[in-house]
Short mmCIF file of C-alpha atoms in Angstrom, two decimals:
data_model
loop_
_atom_site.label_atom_id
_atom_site.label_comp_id
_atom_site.label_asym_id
_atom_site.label_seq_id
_atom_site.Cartn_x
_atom_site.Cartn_y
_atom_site.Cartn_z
CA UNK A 277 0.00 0.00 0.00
CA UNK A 278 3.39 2.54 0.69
CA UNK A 279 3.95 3.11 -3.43
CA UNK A 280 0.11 3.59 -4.00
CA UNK A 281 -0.88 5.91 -1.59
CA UNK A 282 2.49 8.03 -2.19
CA UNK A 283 1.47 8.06 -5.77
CA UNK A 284 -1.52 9.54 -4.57
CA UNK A 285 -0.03 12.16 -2.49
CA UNK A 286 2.13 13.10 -5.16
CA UNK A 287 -0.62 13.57 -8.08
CA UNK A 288 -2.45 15.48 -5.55
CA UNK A 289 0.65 17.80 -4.17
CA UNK A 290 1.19 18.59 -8.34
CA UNK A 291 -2.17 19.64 -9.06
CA UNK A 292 -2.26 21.70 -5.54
CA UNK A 293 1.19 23.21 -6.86
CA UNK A 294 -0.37 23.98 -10.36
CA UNK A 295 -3.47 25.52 -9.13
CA UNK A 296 -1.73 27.64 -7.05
CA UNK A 297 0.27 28.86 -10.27
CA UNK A 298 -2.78 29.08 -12.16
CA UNK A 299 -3.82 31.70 -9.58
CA UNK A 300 -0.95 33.93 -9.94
CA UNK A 301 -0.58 33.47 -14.15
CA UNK A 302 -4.58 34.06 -14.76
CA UNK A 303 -5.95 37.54 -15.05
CA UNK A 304 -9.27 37.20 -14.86
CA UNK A 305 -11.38 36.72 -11.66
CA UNK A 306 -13.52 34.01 -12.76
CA UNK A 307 -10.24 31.87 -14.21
CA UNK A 308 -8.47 32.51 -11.02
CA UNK A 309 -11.82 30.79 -9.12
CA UNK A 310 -11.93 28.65 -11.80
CA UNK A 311 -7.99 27.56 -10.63
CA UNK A 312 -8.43 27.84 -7.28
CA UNK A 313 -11.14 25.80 -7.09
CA UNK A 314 -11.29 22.74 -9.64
CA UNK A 315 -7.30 22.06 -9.17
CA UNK A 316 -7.25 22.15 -5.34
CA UNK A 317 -10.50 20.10 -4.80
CA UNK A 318 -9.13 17.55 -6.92
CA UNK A 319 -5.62 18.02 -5.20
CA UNK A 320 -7.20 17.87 -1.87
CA UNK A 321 -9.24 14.66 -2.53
CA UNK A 322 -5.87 12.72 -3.91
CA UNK A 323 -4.11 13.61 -1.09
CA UNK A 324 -6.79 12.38 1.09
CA UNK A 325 -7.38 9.01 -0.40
CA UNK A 326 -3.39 8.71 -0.16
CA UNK A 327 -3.75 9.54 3.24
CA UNK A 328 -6.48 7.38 4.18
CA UNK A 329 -4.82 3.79 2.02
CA UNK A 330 -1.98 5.38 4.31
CA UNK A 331 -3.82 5.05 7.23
CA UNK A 332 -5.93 2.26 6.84
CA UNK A 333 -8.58 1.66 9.33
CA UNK A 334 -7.73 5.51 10.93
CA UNK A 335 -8.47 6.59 7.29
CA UNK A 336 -11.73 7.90 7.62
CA UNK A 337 -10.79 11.16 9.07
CA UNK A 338 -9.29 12.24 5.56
CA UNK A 339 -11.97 10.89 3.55
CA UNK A 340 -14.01 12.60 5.44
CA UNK A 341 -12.32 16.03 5.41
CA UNK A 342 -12.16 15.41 1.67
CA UNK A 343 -16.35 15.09 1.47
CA UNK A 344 -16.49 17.88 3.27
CA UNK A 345 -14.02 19.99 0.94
CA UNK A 346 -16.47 18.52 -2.28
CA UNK A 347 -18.83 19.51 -0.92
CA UNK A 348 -18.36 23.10 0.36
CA UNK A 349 -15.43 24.37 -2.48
CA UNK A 350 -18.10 24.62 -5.36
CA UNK A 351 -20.80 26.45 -3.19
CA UNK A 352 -18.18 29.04 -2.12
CA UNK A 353 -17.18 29.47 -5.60
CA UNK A 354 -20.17 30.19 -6.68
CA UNK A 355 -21.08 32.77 -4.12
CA UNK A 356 -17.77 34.15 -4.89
CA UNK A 357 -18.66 34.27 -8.58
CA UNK A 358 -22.37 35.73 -8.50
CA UNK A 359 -20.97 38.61 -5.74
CA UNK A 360 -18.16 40.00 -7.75
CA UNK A 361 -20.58 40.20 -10.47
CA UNK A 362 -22.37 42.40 -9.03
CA UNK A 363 -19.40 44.57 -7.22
CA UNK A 364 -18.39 47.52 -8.36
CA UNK A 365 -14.93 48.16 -9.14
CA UNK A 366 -14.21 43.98 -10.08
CA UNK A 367 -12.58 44.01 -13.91
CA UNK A 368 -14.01 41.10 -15.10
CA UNK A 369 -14.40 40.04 -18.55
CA UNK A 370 -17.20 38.45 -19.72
CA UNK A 371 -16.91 36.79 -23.51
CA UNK A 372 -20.04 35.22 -24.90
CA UNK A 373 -23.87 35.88 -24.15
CA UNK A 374 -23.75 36.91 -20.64
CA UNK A 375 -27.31 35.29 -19.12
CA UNK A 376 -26.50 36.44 -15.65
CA UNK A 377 -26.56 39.95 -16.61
CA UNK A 378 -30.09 39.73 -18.10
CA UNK A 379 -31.40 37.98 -15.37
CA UNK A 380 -30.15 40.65 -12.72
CA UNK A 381 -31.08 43.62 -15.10
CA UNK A 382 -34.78 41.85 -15.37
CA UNK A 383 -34.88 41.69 -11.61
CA UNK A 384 -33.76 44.43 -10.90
CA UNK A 385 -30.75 42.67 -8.04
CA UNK A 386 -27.87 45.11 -8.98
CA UNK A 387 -27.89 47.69 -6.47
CA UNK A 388 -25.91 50.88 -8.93
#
């Protein structure tokens, strides 16, 4: 079990490495969530499954930590996301049909 789990921890340590690049290289707010959060989580949960075949039977600590980190990292992304939307002063470029925008504009949620 030594080679697997450190194989784990390893893949998981590289793409917590490259996400943290990926947050100083991207310009853009919603790629730098987009890094942050998708690299990390996956990161995270390798490292925690390398941890736990590690571990064995005292394993279920990290598998647990890592359903709690799927579960939480997209929600606070995504409240991340829709308030710097709506924040004044946030460059953020938005390329394509922007559905968000006519939604709040409809509603009348932007607060200008």
């Amino acid at each position: 079990m030594g080679l697997a789990s450190w194989l784990f921890v390893i893949a998981g340590g590289s793409l917590v490495l490259l996400a943290g690049v990926g947050v100083l290289r991207f310009g853009d707010l919603y790629a730098r969530m987009h890094s942050a959060t998708k690299a990390t989580t996956v990161g995270f949960l390798l490292v925690c499954v390398g941890a736990s075949l590690e571990l064995g039977m005292r394993g279920w600590k990290a598998l647990l930590a890592a359903a709690f980190v799927l579960v939480t990292t997209p929600c606070a992304a995504h409240f991340v996301a829709r308030c710097s939307y709506g924040a004044k002063n946030v460059p953020v470029r938005i390329e394509g049909p922007d559905d968000l925008g006519r939604l709040v504009e409809s509603s009348g949620e932007r607060g200008e």
